[in-house]
mmCIF file of C-alpha atoms and ligand atoms in Angstrom:
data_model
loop_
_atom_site.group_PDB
_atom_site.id
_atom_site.type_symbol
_atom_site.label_atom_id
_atom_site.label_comp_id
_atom_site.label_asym_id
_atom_site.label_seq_id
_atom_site.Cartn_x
_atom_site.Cartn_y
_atom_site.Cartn_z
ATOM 1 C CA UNK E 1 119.924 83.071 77.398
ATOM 2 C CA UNK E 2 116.174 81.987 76.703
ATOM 3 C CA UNK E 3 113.592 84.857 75.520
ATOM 4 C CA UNK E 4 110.644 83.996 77.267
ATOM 5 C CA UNK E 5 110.781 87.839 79.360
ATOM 6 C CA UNK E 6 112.424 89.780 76.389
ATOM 7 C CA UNK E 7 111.351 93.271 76.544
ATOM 8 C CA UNK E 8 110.417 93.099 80.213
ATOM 9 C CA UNK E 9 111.467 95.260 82.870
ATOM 10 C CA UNK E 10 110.542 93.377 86.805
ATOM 11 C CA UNK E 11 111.457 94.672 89.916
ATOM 12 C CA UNK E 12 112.280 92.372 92.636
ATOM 13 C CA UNK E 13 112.061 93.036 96.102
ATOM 14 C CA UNK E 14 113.900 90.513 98.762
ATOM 15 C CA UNK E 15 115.883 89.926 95.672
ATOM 16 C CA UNK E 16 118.927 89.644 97.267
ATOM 17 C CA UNK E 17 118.086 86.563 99.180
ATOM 18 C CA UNK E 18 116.150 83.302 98.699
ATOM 19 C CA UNK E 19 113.291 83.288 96.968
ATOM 20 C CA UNK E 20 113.776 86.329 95.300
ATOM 21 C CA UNK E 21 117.054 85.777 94.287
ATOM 22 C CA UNK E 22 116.010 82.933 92.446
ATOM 23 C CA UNK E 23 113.771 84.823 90.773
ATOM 24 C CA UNK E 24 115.980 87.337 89.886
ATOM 25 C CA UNK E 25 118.602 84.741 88.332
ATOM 26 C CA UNK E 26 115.917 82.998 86.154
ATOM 27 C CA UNK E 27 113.826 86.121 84.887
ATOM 28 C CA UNK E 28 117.761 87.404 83.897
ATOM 29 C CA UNK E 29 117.819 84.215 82.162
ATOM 30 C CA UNK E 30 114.783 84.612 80.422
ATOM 31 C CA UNK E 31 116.350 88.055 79.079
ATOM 32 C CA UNK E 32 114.167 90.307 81.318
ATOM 33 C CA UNK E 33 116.040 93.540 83.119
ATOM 34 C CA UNK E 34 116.030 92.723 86.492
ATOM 35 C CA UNK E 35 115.980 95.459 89.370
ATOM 36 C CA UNK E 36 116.527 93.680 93.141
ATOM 37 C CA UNK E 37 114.932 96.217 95.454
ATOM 38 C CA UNK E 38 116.298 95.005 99.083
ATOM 39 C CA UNK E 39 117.846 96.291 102.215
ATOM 40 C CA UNK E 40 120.928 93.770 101.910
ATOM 41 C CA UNK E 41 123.482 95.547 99.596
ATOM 42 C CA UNK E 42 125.978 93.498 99.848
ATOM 43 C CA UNK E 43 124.246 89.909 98.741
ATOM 44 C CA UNK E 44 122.475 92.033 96.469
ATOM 45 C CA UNK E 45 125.262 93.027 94.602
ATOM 46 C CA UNK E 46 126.492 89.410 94.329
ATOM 47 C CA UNK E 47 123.401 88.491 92.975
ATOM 48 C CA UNK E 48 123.266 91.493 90.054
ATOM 49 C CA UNK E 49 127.246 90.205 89.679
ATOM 50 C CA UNK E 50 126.231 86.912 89.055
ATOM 51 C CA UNK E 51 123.350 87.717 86.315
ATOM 52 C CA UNK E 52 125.733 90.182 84.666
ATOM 53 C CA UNK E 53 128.670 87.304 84.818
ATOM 54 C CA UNK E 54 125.854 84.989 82.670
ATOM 55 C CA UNK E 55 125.039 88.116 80.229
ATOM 56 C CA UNK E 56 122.097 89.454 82.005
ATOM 57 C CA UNK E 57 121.423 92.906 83.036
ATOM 58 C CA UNK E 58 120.588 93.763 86.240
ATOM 59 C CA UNK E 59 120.991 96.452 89.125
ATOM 60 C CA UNK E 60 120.483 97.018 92.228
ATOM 61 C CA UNK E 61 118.419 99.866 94.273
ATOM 62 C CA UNK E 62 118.207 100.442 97.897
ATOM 63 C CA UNK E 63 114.902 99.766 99.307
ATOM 64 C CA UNK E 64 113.315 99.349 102.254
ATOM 65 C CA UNK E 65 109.038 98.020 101.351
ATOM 66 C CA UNK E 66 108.032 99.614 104.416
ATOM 67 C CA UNK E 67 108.910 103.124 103.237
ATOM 68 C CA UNK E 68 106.726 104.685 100.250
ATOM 69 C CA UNK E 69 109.434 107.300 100.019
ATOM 70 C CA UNK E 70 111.539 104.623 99.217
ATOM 71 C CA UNK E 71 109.455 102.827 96.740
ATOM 72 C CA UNK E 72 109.205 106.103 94.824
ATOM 73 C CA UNK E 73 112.835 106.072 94.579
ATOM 74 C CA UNK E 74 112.813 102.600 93.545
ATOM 75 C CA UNK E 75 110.479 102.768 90.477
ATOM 76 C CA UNK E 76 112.067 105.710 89.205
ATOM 77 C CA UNK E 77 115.905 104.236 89.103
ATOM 78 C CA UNK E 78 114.046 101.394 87.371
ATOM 79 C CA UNK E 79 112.721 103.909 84.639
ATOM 80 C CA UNK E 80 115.504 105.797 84.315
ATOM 81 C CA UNK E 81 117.736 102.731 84.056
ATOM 82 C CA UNK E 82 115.485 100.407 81.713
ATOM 83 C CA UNK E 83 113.121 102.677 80.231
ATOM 84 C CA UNK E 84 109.959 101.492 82.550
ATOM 85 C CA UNK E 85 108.462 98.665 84.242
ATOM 86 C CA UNK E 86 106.649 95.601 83.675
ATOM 87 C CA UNK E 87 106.632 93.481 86.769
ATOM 88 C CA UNK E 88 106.956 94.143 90.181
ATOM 89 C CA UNK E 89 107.479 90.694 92.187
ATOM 90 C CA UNK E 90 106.658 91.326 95.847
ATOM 91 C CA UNK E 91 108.778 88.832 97.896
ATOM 92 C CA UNK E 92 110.587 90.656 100.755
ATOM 93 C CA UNK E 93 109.288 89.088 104.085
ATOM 94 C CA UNK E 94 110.237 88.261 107.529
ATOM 95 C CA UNK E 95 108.909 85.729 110.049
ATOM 96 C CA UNK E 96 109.360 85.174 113.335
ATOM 97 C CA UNK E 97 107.655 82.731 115.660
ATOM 98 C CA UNK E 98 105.144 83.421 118.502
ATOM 99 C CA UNK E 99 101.649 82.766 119.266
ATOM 100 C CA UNK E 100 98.677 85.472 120.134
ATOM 101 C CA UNK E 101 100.296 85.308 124.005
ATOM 102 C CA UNK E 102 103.771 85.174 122.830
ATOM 103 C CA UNK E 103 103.999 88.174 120.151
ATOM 104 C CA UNK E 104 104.520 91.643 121.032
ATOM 105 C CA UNK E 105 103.194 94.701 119.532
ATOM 106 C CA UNK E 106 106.382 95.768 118.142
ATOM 107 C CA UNK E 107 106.760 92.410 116.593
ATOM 108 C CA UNK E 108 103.081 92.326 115.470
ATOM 109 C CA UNK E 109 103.459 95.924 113.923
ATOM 110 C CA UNK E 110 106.989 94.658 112.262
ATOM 111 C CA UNK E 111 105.275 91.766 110.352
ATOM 112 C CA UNK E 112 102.559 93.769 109.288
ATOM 113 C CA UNK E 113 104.718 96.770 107.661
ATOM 114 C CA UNK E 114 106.834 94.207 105.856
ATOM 115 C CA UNK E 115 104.609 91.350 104.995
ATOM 116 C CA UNK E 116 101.580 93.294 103.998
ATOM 117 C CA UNK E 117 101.631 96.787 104.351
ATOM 118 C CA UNK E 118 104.979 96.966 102.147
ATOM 119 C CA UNK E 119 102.816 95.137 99.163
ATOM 120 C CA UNK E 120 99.934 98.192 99.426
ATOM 121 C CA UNK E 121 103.085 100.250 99.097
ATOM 122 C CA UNK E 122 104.377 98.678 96.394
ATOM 123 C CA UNK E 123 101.374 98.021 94.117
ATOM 124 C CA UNK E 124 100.805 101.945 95.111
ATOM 125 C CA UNK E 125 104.044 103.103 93.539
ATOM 126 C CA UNK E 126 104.488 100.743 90.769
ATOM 127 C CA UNK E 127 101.257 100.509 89.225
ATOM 128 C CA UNK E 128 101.189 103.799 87.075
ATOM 129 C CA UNK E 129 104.176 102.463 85.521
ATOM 130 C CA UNK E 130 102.492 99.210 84.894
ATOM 131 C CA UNK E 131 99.451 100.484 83.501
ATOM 132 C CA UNK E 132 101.440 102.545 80.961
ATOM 133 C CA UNK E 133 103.525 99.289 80.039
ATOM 134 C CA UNK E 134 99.985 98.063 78.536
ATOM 135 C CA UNK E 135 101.248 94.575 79.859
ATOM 136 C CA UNK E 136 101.764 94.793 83.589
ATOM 137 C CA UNK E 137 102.185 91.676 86.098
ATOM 138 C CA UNK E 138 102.653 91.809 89.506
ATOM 139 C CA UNK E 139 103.328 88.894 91.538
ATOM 140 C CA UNK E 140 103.011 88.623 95.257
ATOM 141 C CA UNK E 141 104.507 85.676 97.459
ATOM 142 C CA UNK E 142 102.305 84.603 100.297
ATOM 143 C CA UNK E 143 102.771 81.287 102.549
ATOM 144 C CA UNK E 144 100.942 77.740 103.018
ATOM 145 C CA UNK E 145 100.325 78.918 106.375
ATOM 146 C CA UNK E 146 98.217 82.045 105.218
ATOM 147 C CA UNK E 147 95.903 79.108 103.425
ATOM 148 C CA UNK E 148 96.337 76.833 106.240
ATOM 149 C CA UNK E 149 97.321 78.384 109.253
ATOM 150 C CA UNK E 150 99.095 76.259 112.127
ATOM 151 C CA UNK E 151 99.352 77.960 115.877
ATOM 152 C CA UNK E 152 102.345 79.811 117.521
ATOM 153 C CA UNK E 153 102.549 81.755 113.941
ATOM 154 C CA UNK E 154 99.469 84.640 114.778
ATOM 155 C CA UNK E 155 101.208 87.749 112.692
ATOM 156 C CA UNK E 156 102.841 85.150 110.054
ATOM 157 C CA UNK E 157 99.676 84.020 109.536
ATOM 158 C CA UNK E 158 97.319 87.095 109.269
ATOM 159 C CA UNK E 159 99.945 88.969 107.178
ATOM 160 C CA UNK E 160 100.088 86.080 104.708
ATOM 161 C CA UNK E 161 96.044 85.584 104.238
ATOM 162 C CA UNK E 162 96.622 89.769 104.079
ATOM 163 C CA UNK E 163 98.334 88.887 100.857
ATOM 164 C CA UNK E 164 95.868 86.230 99.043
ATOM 165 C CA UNK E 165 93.656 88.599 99.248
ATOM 166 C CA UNK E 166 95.283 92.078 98.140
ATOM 167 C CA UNK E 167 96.221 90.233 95.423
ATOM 168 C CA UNK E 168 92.672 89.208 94.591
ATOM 169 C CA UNK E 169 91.424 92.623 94.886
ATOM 170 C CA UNK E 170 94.264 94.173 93.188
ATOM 171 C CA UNK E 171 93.326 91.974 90.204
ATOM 172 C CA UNK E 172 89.735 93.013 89.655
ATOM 173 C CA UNK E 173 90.950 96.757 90.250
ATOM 174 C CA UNK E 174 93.546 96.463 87.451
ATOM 175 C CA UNK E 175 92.413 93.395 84.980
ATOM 176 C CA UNK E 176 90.865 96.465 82.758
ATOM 177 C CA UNK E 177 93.757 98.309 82.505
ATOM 178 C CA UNK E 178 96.304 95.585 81.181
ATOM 179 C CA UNK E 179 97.761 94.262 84.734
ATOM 180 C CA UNK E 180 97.189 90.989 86.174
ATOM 181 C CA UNK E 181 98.023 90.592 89.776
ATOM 182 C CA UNK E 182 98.638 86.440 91.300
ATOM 183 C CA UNK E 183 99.990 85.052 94.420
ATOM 184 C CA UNK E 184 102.142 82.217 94.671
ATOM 185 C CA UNK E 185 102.000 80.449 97.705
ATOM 186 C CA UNK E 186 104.877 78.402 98.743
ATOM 187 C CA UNK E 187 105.197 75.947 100.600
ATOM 188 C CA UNK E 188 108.789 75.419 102.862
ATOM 189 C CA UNK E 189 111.356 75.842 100.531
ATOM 190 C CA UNK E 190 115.480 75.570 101.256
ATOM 191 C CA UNK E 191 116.145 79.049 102.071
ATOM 192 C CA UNK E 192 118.089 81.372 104.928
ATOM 193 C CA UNK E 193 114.573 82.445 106.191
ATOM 194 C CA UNK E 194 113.945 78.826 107.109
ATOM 195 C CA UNK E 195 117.035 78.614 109.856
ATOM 196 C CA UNK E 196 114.519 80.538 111.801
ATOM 197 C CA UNK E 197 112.335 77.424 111.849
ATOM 198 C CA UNK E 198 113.664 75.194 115.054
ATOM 199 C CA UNK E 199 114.559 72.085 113.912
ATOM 200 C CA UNK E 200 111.875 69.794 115.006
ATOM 201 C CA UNK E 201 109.027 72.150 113.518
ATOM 202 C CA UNK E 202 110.848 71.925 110.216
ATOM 203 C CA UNK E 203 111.593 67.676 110.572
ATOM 204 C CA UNK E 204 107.356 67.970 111.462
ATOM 205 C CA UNK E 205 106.430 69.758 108.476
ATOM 206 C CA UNK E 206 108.898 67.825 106.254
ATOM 207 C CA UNK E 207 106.599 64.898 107.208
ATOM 208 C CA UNK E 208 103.418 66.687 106.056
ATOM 209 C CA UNK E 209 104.955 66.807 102.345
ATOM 210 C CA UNK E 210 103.712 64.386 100.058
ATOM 211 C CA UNK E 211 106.995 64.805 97.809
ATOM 212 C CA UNK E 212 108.847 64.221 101.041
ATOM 213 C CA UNK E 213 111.441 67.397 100.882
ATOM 214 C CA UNK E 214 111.328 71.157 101.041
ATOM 215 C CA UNK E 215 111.172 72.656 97.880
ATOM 216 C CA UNK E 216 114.118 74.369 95.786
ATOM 217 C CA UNK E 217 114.176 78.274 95.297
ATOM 218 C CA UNK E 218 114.237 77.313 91.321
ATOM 219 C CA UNK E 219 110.719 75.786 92.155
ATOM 220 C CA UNK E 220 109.286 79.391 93.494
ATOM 221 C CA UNK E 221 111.385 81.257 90.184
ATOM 222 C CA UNK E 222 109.944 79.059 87.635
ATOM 223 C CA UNK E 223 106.713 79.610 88.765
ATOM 224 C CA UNK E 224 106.931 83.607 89.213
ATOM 225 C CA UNK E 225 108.584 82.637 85.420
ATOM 226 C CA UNK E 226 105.302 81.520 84.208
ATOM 227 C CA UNK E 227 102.952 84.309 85.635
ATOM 228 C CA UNK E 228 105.420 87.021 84.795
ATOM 229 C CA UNK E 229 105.433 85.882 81.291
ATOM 230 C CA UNK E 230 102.670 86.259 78.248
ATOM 231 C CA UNK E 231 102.686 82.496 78.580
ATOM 232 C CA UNK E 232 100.107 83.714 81.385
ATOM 233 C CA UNK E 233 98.076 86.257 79.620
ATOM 234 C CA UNK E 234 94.709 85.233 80.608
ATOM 235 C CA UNK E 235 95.741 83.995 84.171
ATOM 236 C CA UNK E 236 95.234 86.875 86.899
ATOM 237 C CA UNK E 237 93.731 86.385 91.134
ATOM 238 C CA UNK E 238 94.977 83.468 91.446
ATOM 239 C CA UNK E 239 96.848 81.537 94.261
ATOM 240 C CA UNK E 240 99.761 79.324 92.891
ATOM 241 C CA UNK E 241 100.484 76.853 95.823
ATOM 242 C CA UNK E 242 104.314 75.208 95.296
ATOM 243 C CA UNK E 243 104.720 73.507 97.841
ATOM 244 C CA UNK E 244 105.143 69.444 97.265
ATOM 245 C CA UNK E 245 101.181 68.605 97.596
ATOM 246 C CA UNK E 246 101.290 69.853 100.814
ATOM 247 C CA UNK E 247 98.256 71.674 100.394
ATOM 248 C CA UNK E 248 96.353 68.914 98.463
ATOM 249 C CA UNK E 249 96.459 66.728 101.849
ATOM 250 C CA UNK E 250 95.380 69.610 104.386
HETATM 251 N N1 LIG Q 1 111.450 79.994 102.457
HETATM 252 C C1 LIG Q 1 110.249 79.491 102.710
HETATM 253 O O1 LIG Q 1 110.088 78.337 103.126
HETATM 254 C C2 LIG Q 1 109.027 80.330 102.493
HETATM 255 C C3 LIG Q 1 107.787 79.718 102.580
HETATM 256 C C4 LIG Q 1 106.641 80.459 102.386
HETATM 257 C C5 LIG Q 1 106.747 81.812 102.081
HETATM 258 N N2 LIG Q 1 107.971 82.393 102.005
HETATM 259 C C6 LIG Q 1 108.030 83.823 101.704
HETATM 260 O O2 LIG Q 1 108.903 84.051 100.616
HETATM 261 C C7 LIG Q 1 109.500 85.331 100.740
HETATM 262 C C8 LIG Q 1 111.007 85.214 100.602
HETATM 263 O O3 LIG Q 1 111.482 84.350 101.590
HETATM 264 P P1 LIG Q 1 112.956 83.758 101.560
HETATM 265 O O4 LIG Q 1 112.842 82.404 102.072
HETATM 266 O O5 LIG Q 1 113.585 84.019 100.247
HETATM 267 O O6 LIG Q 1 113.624 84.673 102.697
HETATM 268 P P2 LIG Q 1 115.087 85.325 102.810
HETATM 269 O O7 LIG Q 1 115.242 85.687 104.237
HETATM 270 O O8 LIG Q 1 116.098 84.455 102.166
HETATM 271 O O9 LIG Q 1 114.942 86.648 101.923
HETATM 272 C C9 LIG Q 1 114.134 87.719 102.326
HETATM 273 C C10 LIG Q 1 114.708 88.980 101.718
HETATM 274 O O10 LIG Q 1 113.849 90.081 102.079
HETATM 275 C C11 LIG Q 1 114.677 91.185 102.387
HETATM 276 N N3 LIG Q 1 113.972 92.139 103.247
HETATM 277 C C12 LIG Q 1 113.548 91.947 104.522
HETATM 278 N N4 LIG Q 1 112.995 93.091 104.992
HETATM 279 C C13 LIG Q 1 113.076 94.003 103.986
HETATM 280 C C14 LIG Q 1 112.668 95.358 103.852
HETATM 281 N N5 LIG Q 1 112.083 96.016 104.860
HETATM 282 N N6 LIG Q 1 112.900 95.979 102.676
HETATM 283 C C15 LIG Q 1 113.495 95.320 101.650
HETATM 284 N N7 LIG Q 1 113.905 94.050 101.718
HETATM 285 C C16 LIG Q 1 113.691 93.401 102.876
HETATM 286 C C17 LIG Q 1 115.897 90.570 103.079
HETATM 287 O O11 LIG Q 1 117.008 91.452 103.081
HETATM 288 C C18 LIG Q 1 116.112 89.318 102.232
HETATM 289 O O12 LIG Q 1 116.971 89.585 101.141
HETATM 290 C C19 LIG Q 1 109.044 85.892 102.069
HETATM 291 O O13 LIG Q 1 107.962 86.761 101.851
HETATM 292 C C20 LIG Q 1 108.591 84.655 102.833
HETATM 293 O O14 LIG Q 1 107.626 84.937 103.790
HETATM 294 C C21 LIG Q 1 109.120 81.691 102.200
#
């Protein structure tokens, strides 16, 4: 066990999975208490087993992003639990495939409450907690393609430019009262949400990557690492792309 999030409290949603996961695992490390907000209880639960297995603490909380009811519930197991909160690292999402023709309103509607309406939710809740931490950090995970958009992707897309910019005006609403809001922006990293991606898109945009491979989960949580930590005190509206040089070549 390192120190480098001793003291800090983070809430991770899509925790259970992924990305979040990841992050999860390596804030543990780092000594911070670690709360995985998510909808799948059961690989949630491995994941807190796994952090408590390696010395960490960690629990888990029911919740759906889409629901502020929820997120209410959420940020108050976290106080009660660990005394208050910190960091709040936005990462549950959802993509599906299908261009302006293709999508349906349902599916339009579904990407919007999780991919960008759930991150207004959760900045909502979390952020008198944050403020009264006098050292908040909130972290929100966007995409390449809401920098660089590609077709046959229209609610992926818009969502994930929804999030760049949230975060941007999130950070000039907050920078005075002690919270600094980023985005990272990955690009496609080894996780379940990519089995979604036919093969041949995923072969295509493996090509586009100057490093030549996806990118690692570890690659996303060491990043979050950074901007969760003091290390990143005077770092807040940025976009973190981490994503192989992809988006150095676009
Ligand atoms: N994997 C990639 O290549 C990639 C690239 C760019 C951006 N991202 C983004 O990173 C984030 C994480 O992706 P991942 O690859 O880890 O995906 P994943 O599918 O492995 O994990 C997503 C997690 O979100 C949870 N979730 C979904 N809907 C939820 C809801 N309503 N409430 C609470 N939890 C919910 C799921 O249960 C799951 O645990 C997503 O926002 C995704 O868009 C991923």
């Amino acid at each position: 066990m390192a120190n480098r999030l001793a003291g800090k409290v983070a809430l991770i949603t899509g925790g259970a999975s992924g990305l979040g996961a990841a992050q999860a695992k390596r804030f543990a490390e780092e000594g911070a208490k670690v709360v995985i907000g998510d909808l799948n209880e059961e690989m949630a639960k491995g994941v807190v087993a796994e952090i408590r297995a390696a010395g960490g603490d960690a629990l888990f909380i029911r919740l759906d992003v889409t629901d502020a009811a929820s997120w209410n519930n959420a940020i108050a197991a976290a106080v009660e639990a660990f005394g208050g909160l910190t960091t709040l690292s936005n990462t549950a999402g959802i993509i599906h495939p299908g261009g302006f023709e293709e999508e349906s309103i349902e599916g339009w509607n579904k990407m919007v409450a999780v991919n960008q309406t759930a991150i207004f939710l959760g900045i909502k809740a979390a952020i008198p907690e944050l403020v009264k931490s006098g050292n908040g950090s909130i972290i929100n995970i966007s995409s390449l393609l809401g920098m660089f958009p590609t077709a046959g992707n229209a609610s992926y897309c818009a969502t994930k430019a929804a999030v760049r910019i949230m975060s941007k005006a999130a950070a000039l609403e907050f920078v005075d009262r002690g919270v600094r809001v980023n985005t990272i922006v990955p690009g496609v990293m080894n996780t379940p949400i990519t089995a979604n991606v036919p093969p041949d898109v995923l072969k295509q945009q493996t090509s586009q990557i100057p490093m030549g491979k996806l990118g690692d989960p570890i690659d996303i949580a060491n990043g979050a690492l950074f901007l969760a930590s003091d290390e990143a005190k005077y770092i807040t509206g940025v976009d973190l792309p981490i994503d192989g040089g992809w988006s150095v070549g676009v």
